[in-house]
Short mmCIF file of C-alpha atoms in Angstrom, two decimals:
data_model
loop_
_atom_site.label_atom_id
_atom_site.label_comp_id
_atom_site.label_asym_id
_atom_site.label_seq_id
_atom_site.Cartn_x
_atom_site.Cartn_y
_atom_site.Cartn_z
CA MET D 24 -6.42 -20.97 -35.25
CA VAL D 25 -5.03 -17.91 -33.43
CA ARG D 26 -1.76 -18.45 -31.60
CA LYS D 27 -2.04 -18.03 -27.81
CA ASN D 28 0.47 -15.17 -27.57
CA THR D 29 -1.35 -13.05 -30.14
CA ILE D 30 -4.45 -12.80 -27.91
CA SER D 31 -4.16 -9.70 -25.73
CA ASP D 32 -4.45 -9.88 -21.94
CA SER D 33 -7.56 -7.71 -22.01
CA THR D 34 -9.26 -10.07 -24.51
CA LEU D 35 -8.38 -13.08 -22.34
CA VAL D 36 -9.72 -11.28 -19.25
CA SER D 37 -13.02 -10.44 -20.93
CA ASP D 38 -13.27 -14.02 -22.32
CA TYR D 39 -12.74 -15.37 -18.80
CA ILE D 40 -15.37 -13.02 -17.37
CA LYS D 41 -17.77 -14.29 -20.07
CA GLY D 42 -17.21 -17.85 -18.84
CA ASN D 43 -14.23 -19.16 -20.83
CA GLU D 44 -12.25 -20.76 -17.97
CA ALA D 45 -9.32 -21.68 -20.28
CA SER D 46 -8.53 -17.98 -20.80
CA LEU D 47 -7.37 -17.68 -17.20
CA GLY D 48 -5.01 -20.63 -17.71
CA ILE D 49 -3.42 -18.85 -20.66
CA LEU D 50 -3.03 -15.65 -18.58
CA ILE D 51 -1.48 -17.54 -15.66
CA ASN D 52 0.96 -19.37 -17.95
CA ARG D 53 1.84 -16.15 -19.75
CA HIS D 54 2.75 -14.24 -16.56
CA GLN D 55 3.68 -17.05 -14.17
CA GLN D 56 7.47 -16.71 -14.48
CA ARG D 57 7.57 -12.93 -14.08
CA LEU D 58 5.16 -12.90 -11.17
CA PHE D 59 6.87 -15.82 -9.43
CA SER D 60 10.28 -14.12 -9.80
CA PHE D 61 8.85 -10.84 -8.52
CA ILE D 62 7.38 -12.47 -5.39
CA TYR D 63 10.49 -14.58 -4.78
CA SER D 64 12.73 -11.49 -5.01
CA LYS D 65 10.76 -10.04 -2.09
CA VAL D 66 10.31 -13.07 0.21
CA GLN D 67 13.38 -15.20 -0.68
CA ASP D 68 11.54 -18.43 0.15
CA ARG D 69 10.06 -20.89 -2.39
CA ASP D 70 7.18 -22.13 -0.19
CA ILE D 71 6.08 -18.62 0.77
CA THR D 72 6.45 -17.55 -2.87
CA GLU D 73 4.13 -20.37 -3.96
CA ASP D 74 1.60 -19.46 -1.25
CA VAL D 75 1.61 -15.77 -2.21
CA PHE D 76 1.44 -16.70 -5.92
CA GLN D 77 -1.65 -18.87 -5.30
CA ASP D 78 -3.25 -16.25 -3.04
CA THR D 79 -2.65 -13.66 -5.76
CA PHE D 80 -4.56 -15.68 -8.35
CA ILE D 81 -7.33 -16.53 -5.87
CA LYS D 82 -7.77 -12.79 -5.38
CA VAL D 83 -7.59 -12.20 -9.15
CA ILE D 84 -10.30 -14.83 -9.75
CA ARG D 85 -12.55 -13.41 -7.01
CA THR D 86 -12.18 -9.87 -8.35
CA LEU D 87 -12.90 -10.96 -11.92
CA LYS D 88 -15.90 -13.10 -10.86
CA LYS D 89 -17.38 -10.16 -8.91
CA GLY D 90 -16.98 -7.98 -12.00
CA ASN D 91 -14.75 -5.51 -10.13
CA TYR D 92 -11.93 -5.50 -12.68
CA ASN D 93 -11.50 -2.28 -14.66
CA GLU D 94 -7.78 -2.05 -15.47
CA GLU D 95 -8.16 -1.98 -19.27
CA GLY D 96 -5.01 -3.39 -20.85
CA LYS D 97 -3.03 -3.30 -17.62
CA PHE D 98 -3.55 -6.85 -16.38
CA LEU D 99 0.06 -7.61 -15.38
CA PRO D 100 0.66 -4.38 -13.38
CA TRP D 101 -2.68 -4.99 -11.62
CA VAL D 102 -1.69 -8.57 -10.72
CA MET D 103 1.75 -7.37 -9.57
CA ARG D 104 0.06 -4.81 -7.30
CA ILE D 105 -2.09 -7.54 -5.75
CA ALA D 106 1.02 -9.70 -5.23
CA HIS D 107 2.93 -6.73 -3.75
CA ASN D 108 0.11 -6.08 -1.24
CA LEU D 109 -0.06 -9.76 -0.29
CA VAL D 110 3.73 -9.80 0.29
CA ILE D 111 3.30 -6.80 2.63
CA ASP D 112 0.45 -8.61 4.40
CA HIS D 113 2.69 -11.68 4.78
CA PHE D 114 5.46 -9.63 6.40
CA ARG D 115 3.01 -7.84 8.66
CA LYS D 116 1.56 -11.15 9.87
CA SER D 117 4.87 -12.98 10.21
CA ASN D 118 6.38 -10.16 12.23
CA ARG D 119 3.27 -10.17 14.42
CA MET D 120 3.18 -6.44 14.05
CA PRO D 121 1.40 -4.79 16.97
CA ALA D 122 -1.75 -2.90 16.18
CA PHE D 123 -1.71 0.84 16.75
CA ARG D 124 -2.56 1.95 20.28
CA ASN D 125 -3.92 5.47 20.69
CA THR D 126 -1.70 7.13 23.29
CA ASP D 127 -0.53 10.68 23.78
CA GLU D 128 3.11 9.55 23.63
CA PHE D 129 2.68 8.05 20.16
CA ASP D 130 4.46 10.07 17.50
CA ILE D 131 3.14 9.17 14.08
CA PHE D 132 6.37 10.23 12.41
CA SER D 133 8.64 8.18 14.67
CA VAL D 134 7.90 5.17 12.47
CA LEU D 135 9.18 6.85 9.34
CA GLY D 136 12.95 6.95 9.89
CA ASP D 137 15.22 3.96 9.34
CA GLY D 138 18.14 4.30 6.97
CA ASN D 139 19.12 0.63 6.95
CA LEU D 140 16.25 -1.30 5.39
CA ASN D 141 16.17 -4.80 4.01
CA ALA D 142 13.72 -5.77 1.24
CA GLU D 143 10.79 -6.64 3.49
CA LYS D 144 11.19 -3.53 5.64
CA GLN D 145 11.46 -1.47 2.45
CA LEU D 146 8.14 -2.87 1.20
CA ILE D 147 6.45 -2.25 4.52
CA GLN D 148 7.89 1.24 4.73
CA GLU D 149 6.63 2.08 1.23
CA GLN D 150 3.16 1.01 2.36
CA ILE D 151 3.48 3.13 5.53
CA PHE D 152 4.52 6.21 3.53
CA SER D 153 1.56 5.64 1.23
CA ASP D 154 -0.82 5.20 4.21
CA VAL D 155 0.48 8.37 5.88
CA ARG D 156 0.14 10.40 2.65
CA GLU D 157 -3.45 9.14 2.37
CA LEU D 158 -4.15 10.15 5.99
CA VAL D 159 -2.60 13.60 5.55
CA SER D 160 -4.79 14.20 2.49
CA GLU D 161 -7.91 13.65 4.65
CA LEU D 162 -7.01 16.43 7.11
CA PRO D 163 -8.68 19.85 7.03
CA GLU D 164 -6.69 22.22 4.77
CA GLU D 165 -5.26 24.46 7.56
CA GLN D 166 -4.05 21.45 9.59
CA LYS D 167 -2.62 19.75 6.48
CA GLU D 168 -0.69 22.92 5.57
CA VAL D 169 0.95 23.23 9.02
CA LEU D 170 1.71 19.50 9.25
CA ILE D 171 3.36 19.42 5.81
CA MET D 172 5.45 22.54 6.58
CA ARG D 173 6.55 21.08 9.93
CA MET D 174 7.09 17.40 9.07
CA TYR D 175 8.04 17.42 5.39
CA LYS D 176 9.62 20.85 4.95
CA ASP D 177 11.20 20.89 8.42
CA MET D 178 10.08 24.46 9.12
CA SER D 179 10.02 25.93 12.63
CA PHE D 180 6.72 27.10 14.10
CA LYS D 181 8.05 30.67 13.79
CA GLU D 182 8.59 30.12 10.02
CA ILE D 183 5.17 28.45 9.71
CA SER D 184 3.61 31.43 11.50
CA GLU D 185 5.29 33.88 9.10
CA ASN D 186 4.33 31.82 6.01
CA THR D 187 0.69 31.34 6.96
CA GLY D 188 0.05 34.72 8.56
CA VAL D 189 -1.16 33.23 11.87
CA SER D 190 0.33 33.43 15.36
CA ILE D 191 2.80 30.80 16.58
CA ASN D 192 0.16 29.59 19.07
CA THR D 193 -2.38 29.11 16.25
CA ALA D 194 0.21 27.17 14.22
CA LEU D 195 0.97 25.00 17.28
CA GLY D 196 -2.76 24.42 17.84
CA ARG D 197 -3.28 23.39 14.21
CA MET D 198 -0.38 20.95 14.45
CA ARG D 199 -1.81 19.48 17.65
CA TYR D 200 -5.26 19.04 16.05
CA ALA D 201 -3.66 17.57 12.91
CA LEU D 202 -1.97 14.86 15.01
CA ILE D 203 -5.15 14.20 17.03
CA ASN D 204 -7.14 13.88 13.79
CA MET D 205 -4.51 11.57 12.29
CA ARG D 206 -4.78 9.30 15.34
CA LYS D 207 -8.55 9.18 14.85
CA LEU D 208 -8.14 8.40 11.14
CA ILE D 209 -5.62 5.63 11.93
CA GLU D 210 -8.14 4.01 14.26
CA LYS D 211 -11.05 4.54 11.86
CA HIS D 212 -9.17 2.94 8.94
CA LYS D 213 -7.47 0.35 11.20
CA ILE D 214 -4.08 1.20 9.72
CA ILE D 215 -0.92 -0.38 11.13
CA LEU D 216 1.98 2.09 11.12
CA VAL D 217 4.84 -0.11 12.29
CA ASN D 218 7.82 -1.33 10.32
#
């Protein structure tokens, strides 16, 4: 008889997918303590931790049953990522975060500065940074270039103009269109950029 701990996670996952329900039990027992501690370190509440823990494994089971799992040999990091996203969802819901409203006054980068973050805000902010990076990557190349120079490299429009070989007005126009396009992408992807 093979000892439980000598069976790799990936073998247990494939056994479970093939219909061996007990394999999932072994996986849960193997990673329960680490995952529970991870979730608790973020939410600091036993009941919420248990809810998120259960939701994590419900999502794991659904994903495995659908055959959408392809993280060869990286079961624990994959489960931790699911738990991390569910913790963020919990904080978003519990703070009743307002959905994004498309207005001209909205400054997409105004949500990105807060030096004094607690654990939940830190998690949410990491997700926001990730969402914004994803949005920026979808912009047309010329708009992306100007936006990155302005927002991330803190360059003036005069410097941007000199670096890109276009007039200051063209650089300003590209920045304006970049922000308009980002607003459209935020609405299209229904992203919440509030921390």
